[in-house]
Coordinates of C-alpha atoms and ligand atoms in Angstrom, one line a residue:
X10 CA 0.0 0.0 0.0
X11 CA 1.2 3.5 -0.7
X12 CA -0.5 5.3 2.1
X13 CA 0.0 4.8 5.8
X14 CA -3.3 4.7 7.7
X15 CA -3.9 6.3 11.1
X16 CA -3.1 4.4 14.2
X17 CA -6.2 3.6 16.3
X18 CA -5.2 5.7 19.3
X19 CA -5.1 9.4 18.6
X20 CA -2.1 10.0 20.9
X21 CA 0.2 7.9 18.7
X22 CA 1.7 9.4 15.6
X23 CA -0.1 7.9 12.7
X24 CA 2.7 8.4 10.4
X25 CA 5.9 6.6 10.1
X26 CA 8.9 6.2 7.9
X27 CA 8.3 3.6 5.3
X28 CA 12.0 2.7 5.0
X29 CA 11.7 -0.5 7.0
X30 CA 8.2 -1.4 6.0
X31 CA 8.5 -1.9 2.3
X32 CA 10.9 -1.6 -0.6
X33 CA 11.5 2.0 -1.4
X34 CA 10.2 3.6 -4.6
X35 CA 12.5 5.4 -6.9
X36 CA 12.1 7.3 -10.1
X37 CA 12.6 4.0 -11.9
X38 CA 9.2 3.0 -10.7
X39 CA 7.6 6.1 -12.1
X40 CA 7.1 6.1 -15.8
X41 CA 5.7 8.3 -18.6
X42 CA 5.9 11.6 -16.6
X43 CA 9.5 12.6 -17.2
X44 CA 8.7 16.4 -17.1
X45 CA 7.3 16.0 -13.6
X46 CA 10.4 14.0 -12.5
X47 CA 12.6 16.8 -13.8
X48 CA 10.7 19.3 -11.8
X49 CA 11.2 17.3 -8.6
X50 CA 14.9 16.5 -9.2
X51 CA 15.9 19.8 -7.6
X52 CA 14.1 18.8 -4.4
X53 CA 15.9 15.4 -4.5
X54 CA 19.2 17.1 -4.9
X55 CA 18.4 19.5 -2.0
X56 CA 17.5 16.6 0.3
X57 CA 20.6 14.7 -0.5
X58 CA 22.8 17.7 0.4
X59 CA 21.0 20.6 2.1
X60 CA 24.3 22.1 3.1
X61 CA 25.2 22.8 -0.5
X62 CA 22.2 25.1 -0.8
X63 CA 22.6 26.6 2.6
X64 CA 26.2 27.7 1.9
X65 CA 25.0 29.7 -1.1
X66 CA 22.0 31.0 0.6
X67 CA 19.7 29.4 -2.0
X68 CA 16.1 28.8 -0.9
X69 CA 14.5 25.6 -2.0
X70 CA 10.7 25.4 -1.9
X71 CA 9.4 24.2 1.5
X72 CA 6.1 23.0 0.0
X73 CA 5.3 21.3 -3.2
X74 CA 1.7 20.7 -4.3
X75 CA 1.1 17.8 -6.7
X76 CA -2.1 18.2 -8.6
X77 CA -3.8 15.8 -10.9
X78 CA -6.6 13.2 -11.3
X79 CA -6.6 10.1 -9.1
X80 CA -4.3 7.4 -10.1
X81 CA -1.8 9.5 -12.0
X82 CA 1.0 8.6 -9.6
X83 CA 1.1 11.6 -7.1
X84 CA 1.6 9.4 -4.1
X85 CA 4.1 7.2 -5.9
X86 CA 6.1 10.3 -6.9
X87 CA 6.3 11.6 -3.4
X88 CA 7.6 8.3 -2.2
X89 CA 10.0 8.2 -5.1
X90 CA 11.4 11.6 -4.2
X91 CA 12.1 10.2 -0.7
X92 CA 13.5 7.0 -2.1
X93 CA 15.8 8.9 -4.6
X94 CA 17.1 11.2 -1.8
X95 CA 17.2 8.3 0.7
X96 CA 15.5 10.3 3.4
X97 CA 12.7 9.4 5.9
X98 CA 9.2 9.7 4.5
X99 CA 6.4 10.7 6.8
X100 CA 2.9 10.4 5.3
X101 CA -0.5 11.3 6.5
X102 CA -3.9 11.6 4.8
X103 CA -5.5 14.9 5.6
X104 CA -8.9 13.1 6.1
X105 CA -7.5 11.4 9.2
X106 CA -7.1 14.7 10.9
X107 CA -10.7 15.6 10.4
X108 CA -12.0 12.6 12.2
X109 CA -10.3 13.7 15.3
X110 CA -11.8 15.5 18.3
X111 CA -11.0 19.2 18.4
X112 CA -7.4 19.9 19.1
X113 CA -6.0 16.5 18.4
X114 CA -5.5 17.0 14.7
X115 CA -3.4 20.1 15.3
X116 CA -1.4 18.2 18.0
X117 CA -0.7 15.4 15.6
X118 CA 0.5 17.9 13.0
X119 CA 2.9 19.3 15.6
X120 CA 4.2 15.9 16.4
X121 CA 4.7 15.0 12.8
X122 CA 6.7 18.1 12.1
X123 CA 8.8 17.7 15.2
X124 CA 9.7 14.2 14.2
X125 CA 10.5 15.2 10.7
X126 CA 12.7 18.0 11.9
X127 CA 14.5 15.6 14.3
X128 CA 15.3 13.2 11.4
X129 CA 15.9 15.8 8.7
X130 CA 16.6 15.9 5.9
X131 CA 13.1 14.3 5.4
X132 CA 9.8 14.5 3.6
X133 CA 6.4 15.0 5.0
X134 CA 3.6 13.9 2.6
X135 CA 0.1 15.1 3.1
X136 CA -2.4 13.4 0.9
X137 CA -5.9 14.7 0.0
X138 CA -4.9 18.2 1.3
X139 CA -8.2 19.6 0.0
X140 CA -10.2 17.9 2.7
X141 CA -8.7 20.3 5.2
X142 CA -7.4 22.9 2.9
X143 CA -10.6 23.9 1.1
X144 CA -11.5 27.6 1.1
X145 CA -12.9 28.7 4.4
X146 CA -16.6 29.1 4.4
X147 CA -17.0 27.2 1.1
X148 CA -19.1 24.1 0.6
X149 CA -20.4 21.8 3.3
X150 CA -17.7 21.0 5.8
X151 CA -17.4 17.4 6.7
X152 CA -17.6 16.9 10.4
X153 CA -15.7 19.2 12.7
X154 CA -15.3 22.5 10.9
X155 CA -13.1 23.9 13.7
X156 CA -10.9 20.8 13.6
X157 CA -10.3 21.2 9.9
X158 CA -9.4 24.8 10.4
X159 CA -7.2 24.3 13.4
X160 CA -5.3 21.5 11.6
X161 CA -4.8 23.6 8.5
X162 CA -3.6 26.6 10.6
X163 CA -1.2 24.3 12.4
X164 CA 0.3 23.1 9.1
X165 CA 0.7 26.7 7.9
X166 CA 2.2 27.7 11.3
X167 CA 4.7 24.9 11.1
X168 CA 5.7 25.8 7.5
X169 CA 5.9 29.5 8.3
X170 CA 8.3 28.6 11.1
X171 CA 10.8 26.9 8.8
X172 CA 13.9 28.9 8.5
X173 CA 14.7 27.1 5.2
X174 CA 17.7 25.3 6.7
X175 CA 15.9 22.4 8.4
X176 CA 15.9 20.3 5.3
X177 CA 12.3 19.3 5.6
X178 CA 10.2 19.4 2.4
X179 CA 6.4 19.1 2.6
X180 CA 4.7 17.5 -0.4
X181 CA 0.9 17.7 -0.6
X182 CA -1.3 16.1 -3.1
X183 CA -4.8 16.9 -4.4
X184 CA -7.1 16.3 -7.3
X185 CA -9.1 19.5 -6.5
X186 CA -6.6 22.4 -6.7
X187 CA -9.5 24.7 -7.6
X188 CA -11.1 24.6 -4.2
X189 CA -7.9 25.2 -2.1
X190 CA -7.7 28.0 0.3
X191 CA -5.4 30.6 -1.2
X192 CA -3.5 30.9 2.1
X193 CA -2.0 27.5 1.3
X194 CA -0.5 28.7 -2.0
X195 CA 1.2 31.8 -0.6
X196 CA 5.0 32.2 -1.0
X197 CA 6.9 30.1 1.6
X198 CA 4.0 27.6 1.7
X199 CA 3.0 25.4 -1.2
X200 CA 4.4 27.8 -3.7
X201 CA 5.7 25.2 -6.1
X202 CA 2.9 23.6 -8.0
X203 CA 3.5 20.5 -10.1
X204 CA 0.7 19.2 -12.4
X205 CA 0.5 15.5 -12.9
X206 CA -1.5 14.5 -16.0
X207 CA -2.7 11.2 -17.3
X208 CA -0.1 9.7 -19.7
X209 CA 0.0 10.0 -23.4
X210 CA 0.6 7.1 -25.8
X211 CA 4.4 6.9 -25.1
X212 CA 3.8 7.4 -21.4
X213 CA 1.4 4.5 -21.4
X214 CA 3.9 2.3 -23.1
X215 CA 6.5 3.2 -20.5
X216 CA 4.1 2.6 -17.6
X217 CA 3.2 -0.8 -19.1
X218 CA 6.8 -1.6 -19.3
X219 CA 7.3 -0.9 -15.6
X220 CA 4.4 -2.9 -14.6
X221 CA 5.2 -5.9 -16.7
X222 CA 8.8 -6.2 -15.4
X223 CA 7.9 -9.2 -13.3
X224 CA 5.2 -10.6 -15.6
X225 CA 6.1 -13.2 -18.3
X226 CA 4.6 -12.1 -21.6
X227 CA 3.7 -14.3 -24.6
X228 CA 5.3 -13.3 -27.9
X229 CA 2.0 -11.9 -29.2
X230 CA 1.9 -9.2 -26.5
X231 CA 2.8 -5.8 -27.9
X232 CA 2.9 -3.0 -25.3
X233 CA 2.5 -0.3 -27.9
X234 CA -0.6 -2.1 -29.1
X235 CA -2.1 -2.1 -25.6
X236 CA -1.2 1.5 -25.2
X237 CA -3.1 2.3 -28.4
X238 CA -6.4 0.8 -27.1
X239 CA -6.2 2.4 -23.7
X240 CA -6.3 6.2 -24.3
X241 CA -7.4 8.1 -21.2
X242 CA -6.3 5.4 -18.7
X243 CA -4.1 6.5 -15.8
X244 CA -1.0 4.7 -14.4
X245 CA -3.1 3.1 -11.6
X246 CA -5.6 1.8 -14.2
X247 CA -2.9 0.4 -16.4
X248 CA -1.2 -1.3 -13.4
X249 CA -4.6 -2.8 -12.5
X250 CA -5.1 -3.9 -16.1
X251 CA -1.8 -5.8 -16.1
X252 CA -2.6 -7.4 -12.8
X253 CA -6.1 -8.5 -14.0
X254 CA -4.5 -10.0 -17.1
X255 CA -2.0 -11.9 -15.0
X256 CA -4.8 -13.2 -12.8
X257 CA -6.7 -14.4 -15.8
X258 CA -3.6 -16.1 -17.3
X259 CA -3.2 -18.0 -14.0
X260 CA -6.8 -19.0 -13.9
X261 CA -6.6 -20.2 -17.5
X262 CA -3.5 -22.3 -16.6
X263 CA -1.1 -20.5 -18.9
X264 CA 2.5 -19.8 -18.1
X265 CA 2.6 -16.4 -19.8
X266 CA 0.1 -13.6 -20.3
X267 CA -1.0 -13.3 -23.9
X268 CA -3.0 -10.7 -25.8
X269 CA -6.3 -12.5 -25.2
X270 CA -5.8 -12.2 -21.5
X271 CA -5.1 -8.5 -21.9
X272 CA -8.3 -8.0 -24.0
X273 CA -10.5 -9.9 -21.5
X274 CA -8.9 -8.0 -18.6
X275 CA -9.6 -4.7 -20.4
X276 CA -13.3 -5.6 -20.8
X277 CA -13.5 -6.6 -17.2
X278 CA -11.9 -3.5 -15.9
X279 CA -14.2 -1.4 -18.1
X280 CA -17.3 -3.1 -16.8
X281 CA -16.2 -2.7 -13.2
X282 CA -16.2 1.1 -13.4
X283 CA -19.1 3.4 -13.9
X284 CA -17.3 5.7 -16.2
X285 CA -15.7 4.4 -19.3
X286 CA -12.0 4.3 -18.7
X287 CA -11.0 4.6 -22.3
X288 CA -11.8 7.9 -23.9
X289 CA -14.4 7.4 -26.7
X290 CA -12.9 7.5 -30.2
X291 CA -15.4 10.1 -31.4
X292 CA -14.4 12.5 -28.6
X293 CA -10.7 12.0 -29.3
X294 CA -11.3 12.7 -33.0
X295 CA -13.2 15.9 -32.4
X296 CA -10.6 17.1 -29.9
X297 CA -7.9 16.3 -32.4
X298 CA -9.5 18.5 -35.1
X299 CA -10.2 21.2 -32.5
X300 CA -6.6 21.5 -31.3
X301 CA -5.3 21.1 -34.9
X302 CA -7.5 24.1 -35.9
X303 CA -5.9 26.2 -33.2
X304 CA -2.4 25.0 -34.0
X305 CA -2.6 25.3 -37.8
X306 CA -3.9 28.9 -37.7
X307 CA -1.1 29.7 -35.3
X308 CA 1.4 28.3 -37.8
X309 CA -0.1 30.0 -40.8
X310 CA -0.8 33.5 -39.4
X311 CA 2.2 35.7 -40.0
X312 CA 3.6 37.1 -36.7
X313 CA 1.8 34.6 -34.5
X314 CA 3.6 33.0 -31.6
X315 CA 5.1 29.7 -32.7
X316 CA 3.3 26.5 -31.7
X317 CA 5.3 24.6 -29.0
X318 CA 3.2 21.7 -28.2
X319 CA -0.2 20.1 -29.0
X320 CA -1.9 17.4 -27.1
X321 CA -5.2 15.6 -26.8
X322 CA -4.4 14.2 -23.4
X323 CA -6.8 16.0 -21.0
X324 CA -5.3 18.5 -18.7
X325 CA -7.5 19.8 -15.8
X326 CA -10.8 20.7 -17.4
X327 CA -9.4 21.0 -20.9
X328 CA -9.8 18.1 -23.3
X329 CA -6.8 19.2 -25.2
X330 CA -4.2 21.9 -25.2
X331 CA -2.2 23.9 -27.8
X332 CA 0.7 25.8 -26.4
X333 CA 2.1 28.8 -28.3
X334 CA 4.6 31.1 -26.7
X335 CA 6.5 34.1 -28.2
X336 CA 10.2 33.6 -29.0
X337 CA 11.2 36.5 -26.8
X338 CA 9.5 39.0 -24.5
X339 CA 6.8 41.1 -26.0
X340 CA 6.0 44.4 -24.5
X341 CA 3.3 45.8 -26.8
X342 CA 0.8 44.2 -29.1
X343 CA -0.3 45.7 -32.4
X344 CA -3.8 45.1 -33.7
X345 CA -2.6 42.6 -36.4
X346 CA -1.0 40.4 -33.7
X347 CA -4.2 40.6 -31.6
X348 CA -6.4 39.7 -34.6
X349 CA -4.1 36.7 -35.1
X350 CA -4.6 35.7 -31.5
X351 CA -8.4 35.9 -32.0
X352 CA -8.2 33.9 -35.2
X353 CA -6.1 31.2 -33.5
X354 CA -8.4 31.0 -30.6
X355 CA -11.4 30.6 -32.9
X356 CA -9.5 27.9 -34.9
X357 CA -10.8 25.1 -32.7
X358 CA -14.4 26.0 -33.2
X359 CA -13.9 26.7 -36.9
X360 CA -12.3 23.3 -37.4
X361 CA -15.2 21.6 -35.6
X362 CA -17.7 23.4 -37.8
X363 CA -15.8 22.7 -41.0
X364 CA -15.3 19.0 -40.3
X365 CA -18.3 18.0 -38.2
X366 CA -20.8 20.7 -39.1
X367 CA -21.6 21.3 -35.5
X368 CA -19.9 23.1 -32.6
X369 CA -19.6 21.6 -29.1
X370 CA -19.3 23.2 -25.7
X371 CA -15.6 22.5 -25.8
X372 CA -14.9 26.0 -27.0
X373 CA -16.1 27.9 -23.9
X374 CA -12.7 29.1 -22.7
X375 CA -11.7 29.9 -26.2
X376 CA -14.6 32.3 -26.5
X377 CA -13.9 33.9 -23.2
X378 CA -10.4 34.6 -24.4
X379 CA -11.7 35.9 -27.7
X380 CA -14.2 38.2 -26.1
X381 CA -11.6 39.6 -23.7
X382 CA -9.2 40.5 -26.5
X383 CA -11.8 41.9 -28.8
X384 CA -13.3 44.1 -26.2
X385 CA -9.9 45.3 -25.1
X386 CA -9.0 46.2 -28.6
X387 CA -12.1 48.4 -28.9
X388 CA -12.7 49.7 -25.4
X389 CA -9.2 50.0 -23.9
X390 CA -6.5 50.2 -26.6
X391 CA -8.1 52.5 -29.1
X392 CA -8.0 50.1 -32.0
X393 CA -11.5 50.7 -33.4
X394 CA -12.2 53.8 -35.6
X395 CA -15.7 54.1 -34.4
X396 CA -14.8 54.4 -30.7
X397 CA -11.5 56.1 -31.3
X398 CA -8.6 56.4 -28.9
X399 CA -10.7 56.4 -25.7
X400 CA -10.5 54.1 -22.7
X401 CA -14.1 53.3 -22.1
X402 CA -13.9 50.0 -20.3
X403 CA -12.6 49.5 -16.8
X404 CA -9.0 48.2 -16.6
X405 CA -8.2 44.7 -15.3
X406 CA -8.9 44.4 -11.7
X407 CA -11.2 47.5 -11.5
X408 CA -14.8 47.3 -10.3
X409 CA -16.5 45.7 -13.2
X410 CA -19.7 47.6 -12.5
X411 CA -18.0 51.0 -12.6
X412 CA -19.3 52.9 -15.5
X413 CA -16.5 54.4 -17.6
X414 CA -18.6 55.6 -20.5
X415 CA -22.2 56.4 -21.6
X416 CA -24.5 53.5 -22.5
X417 CA -24.4 54.6 -26.1
X418 CA -20.7 54.3 -26.3
X419 CA -20.8 50.9 -24.6
X420 CA -23.3 49.7 -27.2
X421 CA -20.9 50.7 -29.9
X422 CA -18.1 48.8 -28.1
X423 CA -20.3 45.7 -28.2
X424 CA -21.0 46.2 -31.9
X425 CA -17.4 46.8 -32.7
X426 CA -16.2 43.8 -30.7
X427 CA -18.8 41.6 -32.4
X428 CA -17.7 42.9 -35.8
X429 CA -14.0 42.1 -35.1
X430 CA -14.8 38.6 -33.9
X431 CA -17.1 37.8 -36.8
X432 CA -14.5 39.0 -39.3
X433 CA -11.9 36.8 -37.5
X434 CA -14.1 33.8 -37.5
X435 CA -14.8 34.1 -41.2
X436 CA -11.0 34.4 -41.7
X437 CA -10.4 31.3 -39.6
X438 CA -12.9 29.3 -41.6
X439 CA -11.4 30.5 -44.8
X440 CA -7.8 29.7 -43.8
X441 CA -8.8 26.2 -42.7
X442 CA -10.8 25.5 -45.8
X443 CA -7.8 26.6 -48.0
X444 CA -5.5 24.4 -46.0
X445 CA -7.8 21.4 -45.5
X446 CA -5.2 18.9 -46.4
X447 CA -2.8 20.3 -43.8
X448 CA -5.6 20.2 -41.2
X449 CA -6.3 16.5 -42.1
X450 CA -2.7 15.6 -41.9
X451 CA -2.1 17.3 -38.6
X452 CA -5.3 16.0 -37.0
X453 CA -4.6 12.4 -38.1
X454 CA -1.0 12.5 -36.8
X455 CA -2.2 14.0 -33.5
X456 CA -4.9 11.4 -33.1
X457 CA -2.4 8.7 -33.6
X458 CA 0.4 10.1 -31.4
X459 CA -1.7 12.2 -28.8
X460 CA 1.1 14.7 -28.2
X461 CA 3.3 16.5 -30.7
X462 CA 6.2 18.7 -29.9
X463 CA 7.0 21.8 -31.9
X464 CA 9.1 20.1 -34.6
X465 CA 6.7 17.2 -35.1
X466 CA 3.7 19.4 -35.2
X467 CA 5.1 21.6 -38.0
X468 CA 6.2 18.6 -39.9
X469 CA 2.8 16.9 -39.6
X470 CA 1.2 20.0 -40.9
X471 CA 3.7 20.3 -43.7
X472 CA 4.7 23.8 -42.8
X473 CA 8.3 24.9 -42.5
X474 CA 9.2 26.7 -39.4
X475 CA 9.9 30.4 -40.0
X476 CA 13.6 30.5 -40.8
X477 CA 14.3 33.3 -38.4
X478 CA 12.9 31.1 -35.6
X479 CA 14.1 27.7 -36.7
X480 CA 17.7 28.2 -35.6
X481 CA 16.6 28.1 -31.9
Ligands
ADP527 P1 -2.4 9.1 -7.1 O1 -1.8 9.3 -5.8 O2 -2.2 10.1 -8.1 O3 -3.9 8.8 -6.9 P2 -0.9 6.7 -7.0 O4 0.5 7.2 -6.8 O5 -1.6 6.2 -5.7 O6 -1.8 7.7 -7.7 O7 -0.9 5.5 -8.0 C1 -1.4 4.2 -7.7 C2 -0.5 3.2 -8.4 O8 -0.7 3.3 -9.8 C3 0.9 3.3 -8.1 O9 1.3 2.7 -6.9 C4 1.5 2.6 -9.3 O10 1.5 1.2 -9.2 C5 0.6 3.0 -10.4 N1 1.0 4.2 -11.2 C6 0.4 5.4 -11.2 N2 1.0 6.3 -12.0 C7 2.1 5.6 -12.4 C8 3.3 6.0 -13.2 N3 3.4 7.2 -13.8 N4 4.2 5.1 -13.5 C9 4.1 3.8 -12.9 N5 3.1 3.4 -12.1 C10 2.1 4.3 -11.9
MG528 MG1 -2.6 9.1 -3.9
ZN529 ZN1 -10.0 25.3 -27.9

């Protein structure tokens, strides 16, 4: 098991070092999420030799928040950091604290930190931090509200008390970062956030490799083939799939797991869960065209920021992501650039309309972005002839109800913003129609590979990178 449960008596520390109890995890046990490993390697280095950092006065984060859906390997990662650094690992589930009578949770937190300091360098792992760390006054509190708050306050007090030289790093995990109390995320607390996502195709192959290390496989078993039929599945689900297949092979009296076992196991695992584990093909196809629409318009529009990465692996609430970032710092935007941004943001919706004839709700955040830019152009940055060089909308952060202009002017702002967006949408549709073969090629490759980096994305679309940028 990866989590240590509470001891029955509240006076005992529920947490302990896992060093003696079980084989320690290392990064070799964590697969398919190399970027996350990279982000944590600094913490490992610090824990191995805190003195090196202290001598140079370098501060290392005291708190790291791992966020991501269940089963993506957050607990495993925390244990692997401790294993790599070879330091004691103290773990507690936040929900344990809530069950306590008032005052006991806080006392346990104090004990936990005292013990971790005594044996530093060390790691404290707090799982399900959202159960005590949700925003105060939000939602229904489970059980003792006071207890929750006192426990949370004690954790914050302990972390604030770190001088930075103790060599204690607190790692917390949650699948609900959106409901966390902002107090937790302040500098000096959980100020390093690391998002852990479900694996993409290559990630699933790597995870399957790890979990079949001890499993004899028949020659017909092809891990890439399994990865291809399991889009959307997490590390925990893949580990479970391998185990179910092995159990089936035993029951069928075989001495190796073959593809048939894997297929039956997949069916069984699917039936056992209410949601479908594997992302439906139709949804993946649609997401693929949507993201390709964004990316392609970003590649085609002169002056747009280069496309760095496209993925149809869900991240947070998003079904897919297209990342474009400028080559250097930009300080001011001209209206051509902003129109390009709007056209790119509408590219997802335009691709869906072009290919499927209907638009889904998946474009909501795109439209928010589009609206913000278009209204800014008209009402704040003087880029519409009809409104002129006037600032008629409240700046970011101002009271949104504050009236900066007459109703008549605001109506013109709406009309102008609408005109810009409609022109940009027509332009997006036209560009995609003119480059339909490129759209098909990019979307097909993305559907197959799930994630494309900059070079592969431009190649799949058949578009050369702009020569002034390609030398990077
Ligand atoms: P989380 O804490 O995010 O819910 P866990 O760390 O508890 O996920 O994952 C449960 C199990 O699933 C792990 O112990 C491991 O066997 C498997 N697993 C999850 N993610 C990975 C991964 N990236 N690589 C290898 N195994 C994984
Ligand atoms: Mg966990
Ligand atoms: Zn989109």
